[in-house]
Coordinates of C-alpha atoms in Angstrom, one line a residue:
M1 CA 98.5 104.4 61.7
S2 CA 95.0 105.1 63.2
A3 CA 94.6 106.6 66.7
I4 CA 94.6 104.2 69.6
Y5 CA 93.2 106.7 72.0
D6 CA 90.9 109.6 71.3
R7 CA 92.3 111.7 74.1
V8 CA 95.5 111.2 76.1
A9 CA 96.4 113.3 79.2
L10 CA 100.1 113.7 80.1
I11 CA 100.5 114.7 83.8
G12 CA 104.0 116.1 84.0
L13 CA 105.7 117.4 80.9
G14 CA 109.3 116.5 81.2
L15 CA 111.6 114.3 78.9
I16 CA 109.4 111.2 78.9
A17 CA 106.0 112.9 78.5
S18 CA 107.2 115.3 75.9
S19 CA 108.8 112.4 73.9
M20 CA 105.5 110.5 74.2
G21 CA 103.7 113.6 72.9
H22 CA 106.1 113.9 69.9
A23 CA 105.9 110.2 69.1
M24 CA 102.1 110.1 69.3
K25 CA 101.8 113.2 67.1
E26 CA 104.3 111.8 64.6
K27 CA 102.5 108.4 64.4
G28 CA 98.9 109.6 64.8
L29 CA 98.4 107.5 67.9
A30 CA 96.2 110.0 69.8
G31 CA 93.4 112.2 68.6
H32 CA 94.1 114.9 71.2
V33 CA 97.0 115.2 73.7
A34 CA 96.2 117.2 76.8
G35 CA 99.0 118.2 79.2
H36 CA 99.5 119.5 82.7
A37 CA 102.5 120.8 84.5
K38 CA 102.8 122.8 87.7
T39 CA 104.4 125.9 86.2
A40 CA 102.8 128.1 83.6
A41 CA 106.2 128.4 81.8
T42 CA 106.3 124.6 81.2
R43 CA 102.7 124.5 80.0
S44 CA 103.4 127.3 77.6
A45 CA 106.5 125.6 76.3
A46 CA 104.5 122.4 75.6
L47 CA 102.1 124.3 73.5
E48 CA 104.8 126.3 71.7
I49 CA 106.8 123.2 71.0
G50 CA 103.6 121.5 69.8
F51 CA 103.6 118.1 71.5
C52 CA 100.4 119.0 73.4
D53 CA 97.1 120.2 71.8
S54 CA 95.9 121.7 75.0
V55 CA 97.4 122.4 78.5
H56 CA 95.6 122.8 81.8
A57 CA 96.4 124.5 85.1
T58 CA 95.3 121.4 87.1
A59 CA 95.7 117.7 86.6
A60 CA 92.0 117.2 87.2
E61 CA 91.1 119.4 84.2
A62 CA 93.7 117.6 82.0
V63 CA 92.3 114.1 82.7
A64 CA 88.6 115.0 82.2
G65 CA 87.3 113.0 79.3
S66 CA 90.7 111.3 78.7
D67 CA 90.9 107.7 77.6
L68 CA 94.5 107.3 78.8
V69 CA 96.2 109.2 81.6
V70 CA 100.0 109.0 81.9
L71 CA 101.5 109.9 85.2
A72 CA 104.9 111.3 84.4
V73 CA 105.8 112.9 87.7
P74 CA 108.5 111.9 90.3
V75 CA 107.6 108.8 92.2
G76 CA 107.3 110.8 95.4
A77 CA 104.5 112.9 93.9
M78 CA 102.4 110.0 92.5
A79 CA 100.1 109.6 95.5
E80 CA 99.2 113.3 95.6
V81 CA 98.5 113.4 91.9
A82 CA 96.5 110.2 91.9
A83 CA 94.3 111.5 94.8
E84 CA 93.6 114.7 92.8
I85 CA 92.6 113.0 89.5
G86 CA 90.8 110.0 90.9
P87 CA 87.3 111.6 91.1
H88 CA 87.7 113.0 87.6
L89 CA 88.7 109.9 85.7
K90 CA 86.4 108.8 82.8
P91 CA 84.7 105.4 83.3
G92 CA 86.5 102.9 81.1
A93 CA 89.7 105.0 81.0
C94 CA 93.2 103.6 81.7
V95 CA 95.8 105.1 84.0
T96 CA 99.5 104.3 83.5
D97 CA 102.8 105.8 84.7
V98 CA 106.4 106.0 83.5
G99 CA 108.1 105.7 86.9
S100 CA 111.4 103.8 87.4
V101 CA 110.0 102.0 90.5
K102 CA 106.9 100.0 90.3
Q103 CA 105.9 98.5 93.7
A104 CA 106.0 101.9 95.4
V105 CA 104.0 103.4 92.5
I106 CA 101.3 100.7 92.8
E107 CA 101.0 101.3 96.5
A108 CA 100.7 105.0 96.0
V109 CA 98.3 105.1 93.0
A110 CA 96.1 102.0 93.2
P111 CA 94.0 103.1 96.2
H112 CA 92.9 106.2 94.3
I113 CA 91.8 104.5 91.1
P114 CA 88.0 104.2 91.1
E115 CA 86.1 101.1 90.0
G116 CA 85.6 101.0 86.3
V117 CA 89.0 102.5 85.5
A118 CA 92.0 100.3 84.6
F119 CA 95.5 100.8 86.1
V120 CA 98.4 99.4 84.2
P121 CA 101.8 100.6 85.6
G122 CA 104.6 100.9 83.0
H123 CA 108.2 101.9 82.7
P124 CA 109.9 102.8 79.4
L125 CA 113.6 102.0 79.6
A126 CA 114.6 105.1 77.7
G127 CA 116.0 108.5 78.5
T128 CA 118.8 110.9 78.4
E129 CA 120.6 113.1 81.0
H130 CA 118.4 116.0 79.9
S131 CA 115.1 117.0 81.4
G132 CA 112.2 119.4 80.7
P133 CA 109.7 119.8 77.9
H134 CA 112.4 120.9 75.4
A135 CA 114.4 117.6 75.9
G136 CA 111.8 115.3 74.3
F137 CA 112.1 113.8 70.8
A138 CA 109.9 111.3 68.9
S139 CA 112.5 108.6 68.4
L140 CA 113.4 108.3 72.1
F141 CA 111.6 105.0 72.5
R142 CA 112.6 103.4 69.2
N143 CA 113.9 99.8 69.8
R144 CA 113.9 100.4 73.6
W145 CA 112.0 98.3 76.1
C146 CA 108.9 99.3 77.9
L147 CA 108.0 97.1 80.9
L148 CA 104.4 96.7 82.0
T149 CA 103.6 95.5 85.5
P150 CA 99.9 94.6 85.5
T151 CA 97.9 94.7 88.8
P152 CA 94.5 93.4 89.7
Q153 CA 93.1 96.7 88.3
S154 CA 94.6 95.9 84.9
T155 CA 92.1 94.5 82.4
P156 CA 93.3 92.5 79.4
E157 CA 91.8 95.1 77.1
A158 CA 93.6 97.9 78.8
I159 CA 96.9 96.0 78.7
A160 CA 96.5 95.2 75.0
R161 CA 95.7 98.8 74.1
L162 CA 98.6 100.2 76.1
R163 CA 100.9 97.7 74.6
A164 CA 99.8 98.8 71.1
L165 CA 100.5 102.4 72.0
W166 CA 104.1 101.7 73.2
E167 CA 104.7 99.5 70.2
G168 CA 103.3 102.2 67.9
M169 CA 105.9 104.6 69.5
G170 CA 108.7 102.1 68.6
S171 CA 109.1 100.2 71.8
N172 CA 109.5 96.5 72.5
V173 CA 107.1 95.6 75.3
D174 CA 107.4 93.0 78.0
E175 CA 105.4 92.2 81.2
M176 CA 106.7 91.2 84.7
D177 CA 105.5 91.5 88.2
A178 CA 106.5 94.7 90.2
P179 CA 108.9 93.2 92.7
H180 CA 110.9 91.5 90.0
H181 CA 110.9 94.7 88.0
D182 CA 112.3 96.6 90.9
L183 CA 115.1 94.1 91.4
V184 CA 116.0 94.0 87.7
L185 CA 116.1 97.8 87.6
A186 CA 118.3 98.0 90.7
V187 CA 120.9 96.0 88.7
V188 CA 120.7 97.7 85.3
S189 CA 119.8 101.3 86.3
H190 CA 119.5 102.3 89.9
T191 CA 122.8 101.0 91.3
P192 CA 124.8 102.2 88.3
H193 CA 123.4 105.6 88.7
L194 CA 124.3 105.6 92.4
I195 CA 127.8 104.5 91.6
A196 CA 128.1 107.3 89.0
Y197 CA 126.9 109.9 91.4
T198 CA 129.4 108.6 94.0
M199 CA 132.4 108.6 91.5
V200 CA 131.6 112.1 90.4
G201 CA 131.4 113.2 94.0
V202 CA 134.9 111.7 94.6
A203 CA 136.2 113.6 91.6
D204 CA 134.6 116.8 92.8
H205 CA 136.5 116.5 96.0
L206 CA 139.8 115.8 94.2
R207 CA 139.1 118.7 91.8
R208 CA 139.3 121.1 94.8
V209 CA 142.7 119.6 95.7
S210 CA 144.2 119.4 92.2
N211 CA 143.2 122.7 90.6
S212 CA 140.6 121.2 88.2
E213 CA 142.9 118.6 86.7
V214 CA 140.3 115.9 87.2
I215 CA 137.9 117.9 85.0
K216 CA 140.5 119.1 82.5
Y217 CA 141.9 115.6 81.8
S218 CA 138.8 113.5 82.2
A219 CA 138.8 110.4 80.0
S220 CA 135.8 108.7 78.4
G221 CA 135.0 106.6 81.4
F222 CA 134.7 109.6 83.7
R223 CA 132.8 111.5 81.1
D224 CA 130.2 108.7 81.0
F225 CA 129.9 108.9 84.8
T226 CA 129.3 112.7 84.6
R227 CA 126.6 112.2 81.9
I228 CA 124.7 109.7 84.0
A229 CA 125.1 111.8 87.1
A230 CA 123.6 114.8 85.3
S231 CA 120.2 113.2 85.4
D232 CA 117.3 114.8 87.3
P233 CA 118.1 114.9 91.0
T234 CA 114.5 114.9 92.2
M235 CA 113.6 111.8 90.2
W236 CA 116.7 109.9 91.4
R237 CA 116.2 110.9 95.0
D238 CA 112.7 109.4 94.9
V239 CA 114.0 106.3 93.1
F240 CA 116.4 105.4 95.9
L241 CA 113.9 106.2 98.7
T242 CA 111.2 104.0 97.1
N243 CA 113.4 101.1 95.9
K244 CA 115.5 101.0 99.0
E245 CA 115.5 97.2 99.6
A246 CA 116.5 96.1 96.1
T247 CA 119.1 98.8 95.7
L248 CA 120.7 98.0 99.0
D249 CA 120.7 94.3 98.1
I250 CA 122.5 95.0 94.8
L251 CA 124.9 97.5 96.5
G252 CA 125.9 94.7 98.9
R253 CA 126.6 92.4 96.0
F254 CA 128.6 95.1 94.3
T255 CA 130.7 95.7 97.4
E256 CA 131.5 91.9 97.6
E257 CA 132.6 91.9 94.0
L258 CA 134.7 95.1 94.6
F259 CA 136.5 93.4 97.4
V260 CA 137.3 90.4 95.1
L261 CA 138.9 92.8 92.6
Q262 CA 140.6 94.8 95.3
R263 CA 142.3 91.7 96.6
A264 CA 143.3 90.5 93.1
I265 CA 145.0 93.9 92.5
R266 CA 146.7 93.9 95.9
M267 CA 148.0 90.3 95.3
G268 CA 149.0 91.0 91.8
D269 CA 146.7 88.3 90.5
G270 CA 146.7 89.2 86.8
E271 CA 145.1 85.9 85.8
Q272 CA 142.0 86.5 87.9
L273 CA 141.7 90.1 86.7
H274 CA 142.0 89.0 83.1
A275 CA 139.4 86.3 83.5
Y276 CA 137.0 88.6 85.3
F277 CA 137.3 91.4 82.7
T278 CA 136.9 88.9 79.9
R279 CA 133.7 87.6 81.4
T280 CA 132.2 91.0 82.0
R281 CA 133.3 92.2 78.5
A282 CA 130.9 89.7 77.0
I283 CA 127.9 91.5 78.6
R284 CA 128.8 94.6 76.6
R285 CA 128.9 92.5 73.4
G286 CA 125.5 91.1 74.3
I287 CA 124.0 94.5 74.7
I288 CA 125.2 95.5 71.3
E289 CA 124.0 92.3 69.7
A290 CA 120.6 92.9 71.3
G291 CA 120.4 96.3 69.5
Q292 CA 120.4 98.3 72.8
D293 CA 123.6 100.2 72.0
T294 CA 126.0 100.7 69.1
A295 CA 129.7 99.7 68.8
A296 CA 130.3 102.9 66.8
P297 CA 133.4 105.0 67.8
D298 CA 133.0 107.2 70.8
F299 CA 130.2 104.9 72.0
G300 CA 128.0 106.1 69.2
R301 CA 127.6 109.6 70.6
V302 CA 128.3 111.4 67.3
A303 CA 125.9 109.1 65.4
A304 CA 123.2 109.6 68.0
D305 CA 123.6 113.3 68.2
S306 CA 123.4 113.7 64.4
T307 CA 119.9 112.0 64.3
R308 CA 118.5 113.3 67.5
K309 CA 115.5 115.7 67.3
V310 CA 115.1 118.1 70.2

């Protein structure tokens, strides 16, 4: 596959950026991959691992001459980074991001994008509980969705080119407006993470009371909660602070559903519980049929681990 961009700058070198670097290298999608991270140790790791061709001490240096700039920093840092790189962006370049919240990113970044530079916000729906430059692997985006949320600063050419990059890395690509994206993600990602953090917090309290029995005898459901709750705390802090309205809306709906189940349990209403669980079970089957997970034993963990490249 021929290169889509001559030079790509990755600002932030964690799981998503490093996976993009690996995927672009594997598929030949970029002529040169430049990287920037705050710490010298992370920059050195990116060079040693090999997903960057060059690393730079400042974001401004990294974006110079780049055709595509990927902002892969926490949402709370987007405005500061955008202000730094704005004057150094190449005319005709495209700026995108990989943040889990879109409306807040647009408000933070758009004012710093100069005329003649396209801005196409994006969000790959892929990840693991691991973080840092060593966590990335080329197949992370394979058969996963990447959502683009175009703005008035998004040109058709820039959207098409960025779509081609994500498809080249294995993603399915869709477009939607930013507010709708934030509501959808509050349902499928943000609120589930908050629930996981809460449940693990409850277990941590019980662990102090029960001499670690909660940890020792944890079943698969709790293990999945701990996996989700192991995600990067800085990123998730920023997600909840910047997608507050949608998350609170979905949390309210969740609380209402929880009260319904609580009453059914209290009243011994087995028929309602069975009907509710049957209906929700169908969603899991739909996810598997859509190719977004596997029905393999142990939730596919063994199969996934055996093919993962770190």
